[in-house]
Amino acid sequence: MLYATALRCRECQREYPLEPIHVCEFCFGPLEVAYDYDAIRRDISREAIERGPASLWRYAQLLPVDAEYRIDLQAGFTPLLRADNLARKLGLRELYLKNDCVNPTWSFKDRPVAIAGSRARQFGFTTLACASTGNLANSVAAHAAKAEMESYVFIPSDLEAGKILGSAIYDPNLVAVDGNYDDVNRLCAELGDKYKWAFVNINMRPYYAEGSKTLGFEVAEQLGWRTPDHCVVPVASGSLFTKIYKGFTELQKVGLIGEIHTRMSVAQAEGCAPVVTAFREHSFNFRPVKPKTIAKSLAIGNPADGYYALKQLAETGGAATAVTDAEIIDGMKLLAETEGIFAETAGGTTVAALRHLVEEGAIHPNEVTVAFITGAGLKTQEAVADHVISPLHIAPTIESFEKRLLERRRDAPAYGAVAEAAG
Ligand SMILES: *Cc1c(COP(=O)(O)O)cnc(C)c1O
Ligand SMILES: [Zn+2]
């Protein structure tokens, strides 16, 4: 049984049936899935959720898909890790990392695709498609493979090797477009008028967005059914940022958590920071930019949900900050060295932004803070390849080992301690 009742315009509140549409015909506002929250409140409980599957399907009542249409790669229910080492470095008391690197295709995009893909199947589509900055393409290709659907995934041609291979392995129709994401997205909007495909982030966008809110559900559940004081979220289109908060508010509407006092803060790269720039100018209207950053998964210069992200920033009392490419690399290394998580450039952006926000006083040391680590580092090896140690190359003898160790000790004093221990 489905508790989703309609699509509703975020601006004029007009309702539409649950169909593969995404804009209001009257005011061109974006459509969102509406639910019968009273019915859900009667039927849902913390205990039933806790007994459910270890995936985002544990929140089925708050998702717009009937069970028999699920494309189930077990996306979601990823670890929320207490990060005391990193917290100490940054000067925070209670910091958690939501580690979405460990999803089926190694990014949080498996959440929106699980929902949009499954709902597309329920609508009777046989082809999944997307305009992607890389991770979405990986996830669409994988979910289409699992569902035995066709897929067309469109990416900018300058993506990292890991993101291209990470799609190609599932054998989709993989199309590299000469242009940036905003060009790819415009092309896909035109293709969507011509072909009867389910573009997960265009005509299926209302359903896509529902997947991201499960991050909010999980964080609240994993904190013992309460929301944190502060969230730091990497922003590209802004969908993830706004939907995490929608997750919190829905849990409250159905009676599973109490009051929400969460401040939502934005992390972007300086080379693509339209939301941060508008925030600094106290404006709700961002100016589109031409992206230039190593954080390619965040390189959207004209963010579809930028306006709503800015509204949410203001309403929750959050902050926004942009970081340089060098800081992104440092952030990736810091996260790996302190907490054992190898995240992609978006994760480096989040950690570097977290550091800024603490230093600026935008995050108070006593705030219970959650940083969202949204994708895995093996996909963006180019970013850090020249910034990490190379192996100590030796012959298979103790003599060679100790000789090389001493040589390296002379070159890099940091290795002194290891050399000492080796005698
Ligand atoms: C897509 C993506 C984001 C941002 O998501 P939006 O909903 O477009 O803001 C963040 N991190 C990673 C790794 C992504 O792939
Ligand atoms: Zn409308």
PDB file of C-alpha atoms in Angstrom, residues 26-297:
ATOM      1  CA  PHE A  26       0.360  27.002 -13.874  1.00  0.00           C
ATOM      2  CA  CYS A  27       3.383  28.601 -12.235  1.00  0.00           C
ATOM      3  CA  PHE A  28       6.318  26.457 -13.406  1.00  0.00           C
ATOM      4  CA  GLY A  29       7.182  25.631  -9.777  1.00  0.00           C
ATOM      5  CA  PRO A  30       8.813  22.266  -9.027  1.00  0.00           C
ATOM      6  CA  LEU A  31       6.560  19.367  -8.018  1.00  0.00           C
ATOM      7  CA  GLU A  32       7.108  17.369  -4.831  1.00  0.00           C
ATOM      8  CA  VAL A  33       5.600  14.095  -3.663  1.00  0.00           C
ATOM      9  CA  ALA A  34       2.811  14.569  -1.098  1.00  0.00           C
ATOM     10  CA  TYR A  35       1.855  11.914   1.469  1.00  0.00           C
ATOM     11  CA  ASP A  36      -1.041  11.124   3.765  1.00  0.00           C
ATOM     12  CA  TYR A  37       0.978  11.827   6.905  1.00  0.00           C
ATOM     13  CA  ASP A  38      -1.966  11.116   9.226  1.00  0.00           C
ATOM     14  CA  ALA A  39      -2.253   7.588   7.880  1.00  0.00           C
ATOM     15  CA  ILE A  40       1.510   7.078   8.104  1.00  0.00           C
ATOM     16  CA  ARG A  41       1.519   8.353  11.678  1.00  0.00           C
ATOM     17  CA  ARG A  42      -1.043   5.681  12.598  1.00  0.00           C
ATOM     18  CA  ASP A  43       0.849   2.852  10.893  1.00  0.00           C
ATOM     19  CA  ILE A  44       4.528   3.646  11.450  1.00  0.00           C
ATOM     20  CA  SER A  45       6.674   2.999  14.519  1.00  0.00           C
ATOM     21  CA  ARG A  46      10.331   3.209  15.506  1.00  0.00           C
ATOM     22  CA  GLU A  47      10.297  -0.502  16.393  1.00  0.00           C
ATOM     23  CA  ALA A  48       8.951  -1.601  12.994  1.00  0.00           C
ATOM     24  CA  ILE A  49      11.557   0.513  11.211  1.00  0.00           C
ATOM     25  CA  GLU A  50      14.324  -0.925  13.385  1.00  0.00           C
ATOM     26  CA  ARG A  51      13.216  -4.451  12.449  1.00  0.00           C
ATOM     27  CA  GLY A  52      13.192  -3.565   8.744  1.00  0.00           C
ATOM     28  CA  PRO A  53      15.835  -4.205   6.082  1.00  0.00           C
ATOM     29  CA  ALA A  54      19.308  -2.645   6.490  1.00  0.00           C
ATOM     30  CA  SER A  55      18.701  -0.377   3.491  1.00  0.00           C
ATOM     31  CA  LEU A  56      16.645   2.689   2.627  1.00  0.00           C
ATOM     32  CA  TRP A  57      13.635   0.405   2.130  1.00  0.00           C
ATOM     33  CA  ARG A  58      13.228   0.329   5.931  1.00  0.00           C
ATOM     34  CA  TYR A  59      11.357   3.635   5.420  1.00  0.00           C
ATOM     35  CA  ALA A  60       9.048   2.237   2.723  1.00  0.00           C
ATOM     36  CA  GLN A  61       5.958   3.996   4.101  1.00  0.00           C
ATOM     37  CA  LEU A  62       7.605   7.350   3.426  1.00  0.00           C
ATOM     38  CA  LEU A  63       8.670   6.427  -0.119  1.00  0.00           C
ATOM     39  CA  PRO A  64       6.606   6.647  -3.336  1.00  0.00           C
ATOM     40  CA  VAL A  65       7.134   3.125  -4.719  1.00  0.00           C
ATOM     41  CA  ASP A  66       5.150  -0.113  -4.384  1.00  0.00           C
ATOM     42  CA  ALA A  67       7.263  -2.996  -3.110  1.00  0.00           C
ATOM     43  CA  GLU A  68       6.998  -5.220  -6.182  1.00  0.00           C
ATOM     44  CA  TYR A  69       8.666  -2.609  -8.417  1.00  0.00           C
ATOM     45  CA  ARG A  70      11.734  -2.069  -6.269  1.00  0.00           C
ATOM     46  CA  ILE A  71      15.130  -2.182  -7.906  1.00  0.00           C
ATOM     47  CA  ASP A  72      16.997  -3.321  -4.846  1.00  0.00           C
ATOM     48  CA  LEU A  73      20.775  -3.039  -4.671  1.00  0.00           C
ATOM     49  CA  GLN A  74      20.441  -2.417  -0.910  1.00  0.00           C
ATOM     50  CA  ALA A  75      21.234   1.270  -1.135  1.00  0.00           C
ATOM     51  CA  GLY A  76      21.316   3.209   2.098  1.00  0.00           C
ATOM     52  CA  PHE A  77      21.459   2.531   5.821  1.00  0.00           C
ATOM     53  CA  THR A  78      25.135   3.412   5.701  1.00  0.00           C
ATOM     54  CA  PRO A  79      27.253   3.889   8.850  1.00  0.00           C
ATOM     55  CA  LEU A  80      27.086   7.030  10.979  1.00  0.00           C
ATOM     56  CA  LEU A  81      30.566   7.091  12.498  1.00  0.00           C
ATOM     57  CA  ARG A  82      31.638   9.022  15.567  1.00  0.00           C
ATOM     58  CA  ALA A  83      34.725  10.920  14.406  1.00  0.00           C
ATOM     59  CA  ASP A  84      36.675  11.788  17.555  1.00  0.00           C
ATOM     60  CA  ASN A  85      40.090  12.087  15.885  1.00  0.00           C
ATOM     61  CA  LEU A  86      38.882  14.585  13.317  1.00  0.00           C
ATOM     62  CA  ALA A  87      36.763  16.356  15.949  1.00  0.00           C
ATOM     63  CA  ARG A  88      39.854  16.868  18.113  1.00  0.00           C
ATOM     64  CA  LYS A  89      41.802  18.285  15.157  1.00  0.00           C
ATOM     65  CA  LEU A  90      39.026  20.729  14.326  1.00  0.00           C
ATOM     66  CA  GLY A  91      38.016  21.641  17.872  1.00  0.00           C
ATOM     67  CA  LEU A  92      34.597  19.997  18.020  1.00  0.00           C
ATOM     68  CA  ARG A  93      33.170  17.953  20.873  1.00  0.00           C
ATOM     69  CA  GLU A  94      30.786  15.615  19.065  1.00  0.00           C
ATOM     70  CA  LEU A  95      31.256  15.056  15.341  1.00  0.00           C
ATOM     71  CA  TYR A  96      29.760  12.302  13.175  1.00  0.00           C
ATOM     72  CA  LEU A  97      30.422  11.317   9.594  1.00  0.00           C
ATOM     73  CA  LYS A  98      27.607   9.896   7.490  1.00  0.00           C
ATOM     74  CA  ASN A  99      29.650   7.574   5.304  1.00  0.00           C
ATOM     75  CA  ASP A 100      27.765   7.240   2.027  1.00  0.00           C
ATOM     76  CA  CYS A 101      30.915   6.031   0.258  1.00  0.00           C
ATOM     77  CA  VAL A 102      29.787   2.476   1.029  1.00  0.00           C
ATOM     78  CA  ASN A 103      26.672   2.451  -1.153  1.00  0.00           C
ATOM     79  CA  PRO A 104      26.354  -0.094  -4.027  1.00  0.00           C
ATOM     80  CA  THR A 105      28.038   2.235  -6.558  1.00  0.00           C
ATOM     81  CA  TRP A 106      30.035   4.126  -3.912  1.00  0.00           C
ATOM     82  CA  SER A 107      28.081   7.367  -3.687  1.00  0.00           C
ATOM     83  CA  PHE A 108      24.849   8.688  -2.185  1.00  0.00           C
ATOM     84  CA  LYS A 109      23.356   8.811  -5.716  1.00  0.00           C
ATOM     85  CA  ASP A 110      22.185   5.213  -5.204  1.00  0.00           C
ATOM     86  CA  ARG A 111      19.488   6.655  -2.959  1.00  0.00           C
ATOM     87  CA  PRO A 112      17.764   8.943  -5.489  1.00  0.00           C
ATOM     88  CA  VAL A 113      18.258   6.377  -8.249  1.00  0.00           C
ATOM     89  CA  ALA A 114      16.769   3.527  -6.188  1.00  0.00           C
ATOM     90  CA  ILE A 115      13.582   5.561  -5.832  1.00  0.00           C
ATOM     91  CA  ALA A 116      13.405   7.240  -9.276  1.00  0.00           C
ATOM     92  CA  GLY A 117      14.422   4.019 -11.045  1.00  0.00           C
ATOM     93  CA  SER A 118      11.912   1.888  -9.174  1.00  0.00           C
ATOM     94  CA  ARG A 119       9.128   4.388  -9.732  1.00  0.00           C
ATOM     95  CA  ALA A 120      10.049   4.540 -13.445  1.00  0.00           C
ATOM     96  CA  ARG A 121       9.618   0.775 -13.557  1.00  0.00           C
ATOM     97  CA  GLN A 122       6.235   1.157 -11.838  1.00  0.00           C
ATOM     98  CA  PHE A 123       5.243   3.678 -14.538  1.00  0.00           C
ATOM     99  CA  GLY A 124       6.162   1.090 -17.174  1.00  0.00           C
ATOM    100  CA  PHE A 125       9.305   2.749 -18.548  1.00  0.00           C
ATOM    101  CA  THR A 126      11.865   0.393 -20.059  1.00  0.00           C
ATOM    102  CA  THR A 127      14.714   2.924 -20.346  1.00  0.00           C
ATOM    103  CA  LEU A 128      16.446   4.838 -17.558  1.00  0.00           C
ATOM    104  CA  ALA A 129      18.464   7.931 -18.413  1.00  0.00           C
ATOM    105  CA  CYS A 130      20.235  10.826 -16.717  1.00  0.00           C
ATOM    106  CA  ALA A 131      22.355  13.938 -17.080  1.00  0.00           C
ATOM    107  CA  SER A 132      25.224  13.365 -14.706  1.00  0.00           C
ATOM    108  CA  THR A 133      28.395  14.780 -13.183  1.00  0.00           C
ATOM    109  CA  GLY A 134      29.565  11.145 -12.898  1.00  0.00           C
ATOM    110  CA  ASN A 135      28.205   9.430  -9.825  1.00  0.00           C
ATOM    111  CA  LEU A 136      24.615   9.564 -11.019  1.00  0.00           C
ATOM    112  CA  ALA A 137      25.632   7.864 -14.279  1.00  0.00           C
ATOM    113  CA  ASN A 138      27.307   5.056 -12.311  1.00  0.00           C
ATOM    114  CA  SER A 139      24.183   4.482 -10.268  1.00  0.00           C
ATOM    115  CA  VAL A 140      21.691   4.697 -13.145  1.00  0.00           C
ATOM    116  CA  ALA A 141      23.753   2.210 -15.183  1.00  0.00           C
ATOM    117  CA  ALA A 142      23.919  -0.220 -12.247  1.00  0.00           C
ATOM    118  CA  HIS A 143      20.219   0.004 -11.353  1.00  0.00           C
ATOM    119  CA  ALA A 144      19.217  -0.407 -15.009  1.00  0.00           C
ATOM    120  CA  ALA A 145      21.417  -3.517 -15.203  1.00  0.00           C
ATOM    121  CA  LYS A 146      19.774  -4.998 -12.108  1.00  0.00           C
ATOM    122  CA  ALA A 147      16.287  -4.248 -13.453  1.00  0.00           C
ATOM    123  CA  GLU A 148      17.166  -5.470 -16.964  1.00  0.00           C
ATOM    124  CA  MET A 149      16.260  -2.051 -18.330  1.00  0.00           C
ATOM    125  CA  GLU A 150      18.065  -0.092 -21.029  1.00  0.00           C
ATOM    126  CA  SER A 151      20.031   2.961 -19.965  1.00  0.00           C
ATOM    127  CA  TYR A 152      21.361   6.123 -21.558  1.00  0.00           C
ATOM    128  CA  VAL A 153      23.736   8.081 -19.381  1.00  0.00           C
ATOM    129  CA  PHE A 154      25.082  11.478 -20.443  1.00  0.00           C
ATOM    130  CA  ILE A 155      28.244  12.895 -18.882  1.00  0.00           C
ATOM    131  CA  PRO A 156      30.631  15.794 -19.515  1.00  0.00           C
ATOM    132  CA  SER A 157      33.578  14.441 -21.550  1.00  0.00           C
ATOM    133  CA  ASP A 158      36.252  15.624 -19.066  1.00  0.00           C
ATOM    134  CA  LEU A 159      35.297  13.309 -16.163  1.00  0.00           C
ATOM    135  CA  GLU A 160      37.718  11.294 -14.031  1.00  0.00           C
ATOM    136  CA  ALA A 161      38.696   7.852 -15.375  1.00  0.00           C
ATOM    137  CA  GLY A 162      37.137   6.127 -12.364  1.00  0.00           C
ATOM    138  CA  LYS A 163      33.753   7.718 -12.983  1.00  0.00           C
ATOM    139  CA  ILE A 164      33.782   6.773 -16.669  1.00  0.00           C
ATOM    140  CA  LEU A 165      34.820   3.171 -16.003  1.00  0.00           C
ATOM    141  CA  GLY A 166      32.380   3.125 -13.092  1.00  0.00           C
ATOM    142  CA  SER A 167      29.567   3.527 -15.630  1.00  0.00           C
ATOM    143  CA  ALA A 168      31.025   1.581 -18.551  1.00  0.00           C
ATOM    144  CA  ILE A 169      31.312  -1.669 -16.578  1.00  0.00           C
ATOM    145  CA  TYR A 170      27.483  -1.969 -16.417  1.00  0.00           C
ATOM    146  CA  ASP A 171      27.308  -1.635 -20.227  1.00  0.00           C
ATOM    147  CA  PRO A 172      24.921   1.328 -20.568  1.00  0.00           C
ATOM    148  CA  ASN A 173      24.697   3.592 -23.602  1.00  0.00           C
ATOM    149  CA  LEU A 174      27.379   5.909 -22.285  1.00  0.00           C
ATOM    150  CA  VAL A 175      27.501   9.316 -23.955  1.00  0.00           C
ATOM    151  CA  ALA A 176      30.311  11.834 -23.296  1.00  0.00           C
ATOM    152  CA  VAL A 177      29.235  15.346 -24.278  1.00  0.00           C
ATOM    153  CA  ASP A 178      31.703  18.086 -25.210  1.00  0.00           C
ATOM    154  CA  GLY A 179      30.541  20.636 -22.671  1.00  0.00           C
ATOM    155  CA  ASN A 180      30.011  21.039 -18.927  1.00  0.00           C
ATOM    156  CA  TYR A 181      27.192  19.573 -16.819  1.00  0.00           C
ATOM    157  CA  ASP A 182      24.881  22.485 -17.531  1.00  0.00           C
ATOM    158  CA  ASP A 183      25.256  21.792 -21.274  1.00  0.00           C
ATOM    159  CA  VAL A 184      24.604  18.081 -20.681  1.00  0.00           C
ATOM    160  CA  ASN A 185      21.518  18.881 -18.634  1.00  0.00           C
ATOM    161  CA  ARG A 186      20.081  21.198 -21.277  1.00  0.00           C
ATOM    162  CA  LEU A 187      20.647  18.583 -23.970  1.00  0.00           C
ATOM    163  CA  CYS A 188      18.924  15.940 -21.829  1.00  0.00           C
ATOM    164  CA  ALA A 189      15.906  18.205 -21.243  1.00  0.00           C
ATOM    165  CA  GLU A 190      15.565  18.432 -25.042  1.00  0.00           C
ATOM    166  CA  LEU A 191      16.050  14.678 -25.483  1.00  0.00           C
ATOM    167  CA  GLY A 192      13.394  14.109 -22.845  1.00  0.00           C
ATOM    168  CA  ASP A 193      10.822  15.823 -25.057  1.00  0.00           C
ATOM    169  CA  LYS A 194      11.688  13.502 -27.925  1.00  0.00           C
ATOM    170  CA  TYR A 195      12.259  10.102 -26.321  1.00  0.00           C
ATOM    171  CA  LYS A 196       9.989   8.210 -23.914  1.00  0.00           C
ATOM    172  CA  TRP A 197      12.721   7.678 -21.351  1.00  0.00           C
ATOM    173  CA  ALA A 198      12.728   8.083 -17.603  1.00  0.00           C
ATOM    174  CA  PHE A 199      15.369  10.742 -16.966  1.00  0.00           C
ATOM    175  CA  VAL A 200      15.844  10.177 -13.253  1.00  0.00           C
ATOM    176  CA  ASN A 201      16.812  13.793 -12.534  1.00  0.00           C
ATOM    177  CA  ILE A 202      14.525  15.505 -15.041  1.00  0.00           C
ATOM    178  CA  ASN A 203      11.007  14.143 -15.623  1.00  0.00           C
ATOM    179  CA  MET A 204      11.427  11.796 -12.621  1.00  0.00           C
ATOM    180  CA  ARG A 205      12.909  14.528 -10.414  1.00  0.00           C
ATOM    181  CA  PRO A 206      10.132  14.565  -7.764  1.00  0.00           C
ATOM    182  CA  TYR A 207      10.794  10.848  -7.105  1.00  0.00           C
ATOM    183  CA  TYR A 208      14.571  11.264  -7.367  1.00  0.00           C
ATOM    184  CA  ALA A 209      14.462  13.860  -4.625  1.00  0.00           C
ATOM    185  CA  GLU A 210      12.617  11.467  -2.295  1.00  0.00           C
ATOM    186  CA  GLY A 211      15.643   9.157  -2.266  1.00  0.00           C
ATOM    187  CA  SER A 212      17.939  11.790  -0.814  1.00  0.00           C
ATOM    188  CA  LYS A 213      15.668  12.455   2.171  1.00  0.00           C
ATOM    189  CA  THR A 214      16.451   8.954   3.483  1.00  0.00           C
ATOM    190  CA  LEU A 215      19.814  10.400   4.597  1.00  0.00           C
ATOM    191  CA  GLY A 216      17.841  12.575   7.004  1.00  0.00           C
ATOM    192  CA  PHE A 217      15.811   9.588   8.240  1.00  0.00           C
ATOM    193  CA  GLU A 218      18.930   7.539   8.866  1.00  0.00           C
ATOM    194  CA  VAL A 219      20.904  10.215  10.670  1.00  0.00           C
ATOM    195  CA  ALA A 220      17.968  10.853  13.025  1.00  0.00           C
ATOM    196  CA  GLU A 221      17.460   7.132  13.675  1.00  0.00           C
ATOM    197  CA  GLN A 222      21.182   6.505  14.158  1.00  0.00           C
ATOM    198  CA  LEU A 223      21.461   9.367  16.660  1.00  0.00           C
ATOM    199  CA  GLY A 224      18.749   7.671  18.741  1.00  0.00           C
ATOM    200  CA  TRP A 225      15.732   9.342  17.095  1.00  0.00           C
ATOM    201  CA  ARG A 226      16.877  12.919  17.387  1.00  0.00           C
ATOM    202  CA  THR A 227      18.320  15.409  14.915  1.00  0.00           C
ATOM    203  CA  PRO A 228      21.813  16.928  15.156  1.00  0.00           C
ATOM    204  CA  ASP A 229      22.490  20.590  15.928  1.00  0.00           C
ATOM    205  CA  HIS A 230      24.355  21.139  12.681  1.00  0.00           C
ATOM    206  CA  CYS A 231      24.709  19.448   9.281  1.00  0.00           C
ATOM    207  CA  VAL A 232      27.404  20.217   6.714  1.00  0.00           C
ATOM    208  CA  VAL A 233      26.398  19.126   3.211  1.00  0.00           C
ATOM    209  CA  PRO A 234      28.146  19.351  -0.173  1.00  0.00           C
ATOM    210  CA  VAL A 235      25.965  21.164  -2.712  1.00  0.00           C
ATOM    211  CA  ALA A 236      25.752  20.748  -6.481  1.00  0.00           C
ATOM    212  CA  SER A 237      22.100  21.044  -7.629  1.00  0.00           C
ATOM    213  CA  GLY A 238      21.042  21.593  -4.004  1.00  0.00           C
ATOM    214  CA  SER A 239      18.624  18.657  -4.003  1.00  0.00           C
ATOM    215  CA  LEU A 240      20.519  16.625  -1.405  1.00  0.00           C
ATOM    216  CA  PHE A 241      20.860  19.651   0.869  1.00  0.00           C
ATOM    217  CA  THR A 242      17.152  20.444   0.922  1.00  0.00           C
ATOM    218  CA  LYS A 243      15.969  16.832   1.106  1.00  0.00           C
ATOM    219  CA  ILE A 244      18.024  15.866   4.155  1.00  0.00           C
ATOM    220  CA  TYR A 245      16.015  18.485   6.004  1.00  0.00           C
ATOM    221  CA  LYS A 246      12.772  17.262   4.435  1.00  0.00           C
ATOM    222  CA  GLY A 247      13.658  13.881   5.959  1.00  0.00           C
ATOM    223  CA  PHE A 248      13.882  15.439   9.416  1.00  0.00           C
ATOM    224  CA  THR A 249      10.584  17.311   9.072  1.00  0.00           C
ATOM    225  CA  GLU A 250       8.750  14.219   7.831  1.00  0.00           C
ATOM    226  CA  LEU A 251       9.891  12.156  10.813  1.00  0.00           C
ATOM    227  CA  GLN A 252       8.517  14.885  13.019  1.00  0.00           C
ATOM    228  CA  LYS A 253       5.213  15.020  11.096  1.00  0.00           C
ATOM    229  CA  VAL A 254       4.661  11.296  11.607  1.00  0.00           C
ATOM    230  CA  GLY A 255       5.537  11.510  15.288  1.00  0.00           C
ATOM    231  CA  LEU A 256       8.875   9.661  15.335  1.00  0.00           C
ATOM    232  CA  ILE A 257      11.023  12.554  16.579  1.00  0.00           C
ATOM    233  CA  GLY A 258      10.530  15.731  18.606  1.00  0.00           C
ATOM    234  CA  GLU A 259      11.467  19.292  17.780  1.00  0.00           C
ATOM    235  CA  ILE A 260      14.116  20.051  15.178  1.00  0.00           C
ATOM    236  CA  HIS A 261      16.823  22.628  15.882  1.00  0.00           C
ATOM    237  CA  THR A 262      19.199  21.716  13.099  1.00  0.00           C
ATOM    238  CA  ARG A 263      21.217  24.333  11.273  1.00  0.00           C
ATOM    239  CA  MET A 264      21.997  23.348   7.688  1.00  0.00           C
ATOM    240  CA  SER A 265      25.288  24.548   6.203  1.00  0.00           C
ATOM    241  CA  VAL A 266      26.528  24.417   2.623  1.00  0.00           C
ATOM    242  CA  ALA A 267      29.927  23.260   1.325  1.00  0.00           C
ATOM    243  CA  GLN A 268      31.005  24.209  -2.210  1.00  0.00           C
ATOM    244  CA  ALA A 269      34.247  24.518  -4.157  1.00  0.00           C
ATOM    245  CA  GLU A 270      35.447  28.050  -4.924  1.00  0.00           C
ATOM    246  CA  GLY A 271      35.540  27.111  -8.601  1.00  0.00           C
ATOM    247  CA  CYS A 272      31.784  26.525  -8.535  1.00  0.00           C
ATOM    248  CA  ALA A 273      30.075  28.288  -5.671  1.00  0.00           C
ATOM    249  CA  PRO A 274      26.880  29.982  -6.881  1.00  0.00           C
ATOM    250  CA  VAL A 275      25.014  29.198  -3.645  1.00  0.00           C
ATOM    251  CA  VAL A 276      27.831  30.414  -1.387  1.00  0.00           C
ATOM    252  CA  THR A 277      28.186  33.643  -3.393  1.00  0.00           C
ATOM    253  CA  ALA A 278      24.456  34.399  -3.178  1.00  0.00           C
ATOM    254  CA  PHE A 279      24.494  33.618   0.561  1.00  0.00           C
ATOM    255  CA  ARG A 280      27.342  36.105   1.088  1.00  0.00           C
ATOM    256  CA  GLU A 281      25.371  38.723  -0.848  1.00  0.00           C
ATOM    257  CA  HIS A 282      22.222  38.023   1.215  1.00  0.00           C
ATOM    258  CA  SER A 283      20.386  37.179  -1.983  1.00  0.00           C
ATOM    259  CA  PHE A 284      17.995  34.356  -2.873  1.00  0.00           C
ATOM    260  CA  ASN A 285      18.866  34.682  -6.536  1.00  0.00           C
ATOM    261  CA  PHE A 286      22.127  33.076  -7.481  1.00  0.00           C
ATOM    262  CA  ARG A 287      24.013  33.911 -10.664  1.00  0.00           C
ATOM    263  CA  PRO A 288      24.953  30.860 -12.771  1.00  0.00           C
ATOM    264  CA  VAL A 289      28.723  30.301 -13.069  1.00  0.00           C
ATOM    265  CA  LYS A 290      31.072  28.351 -15.339  1.00  0.00           C
ATOM    266  CA  PRO A 291      32.534  25.618 -13.110  1.00  0.00           C
ATOM    267  CA  LYS A 292      36.272  25.144 -12.753  1.00  0.00           C
ATOM    268  CA  THR A 293      37.177  22.813  -9.884  1.00  0.00           C
ATOM    269  CA  ILE A 294      38.571  19.356  -9.167  1.00  0.00           C
ATOM    270  CA  ALA A 295      35.293  18.622  -7.328  1.00  0.00           C
ATOM    271  CA  LYS A 296      33.640  17.533 -10.571  1.00  0.00           C
ATOM    272  CA  SER A 297      30.702  15.875  -8.830  1.00  0.00           C
TER     273      SER A 297
END
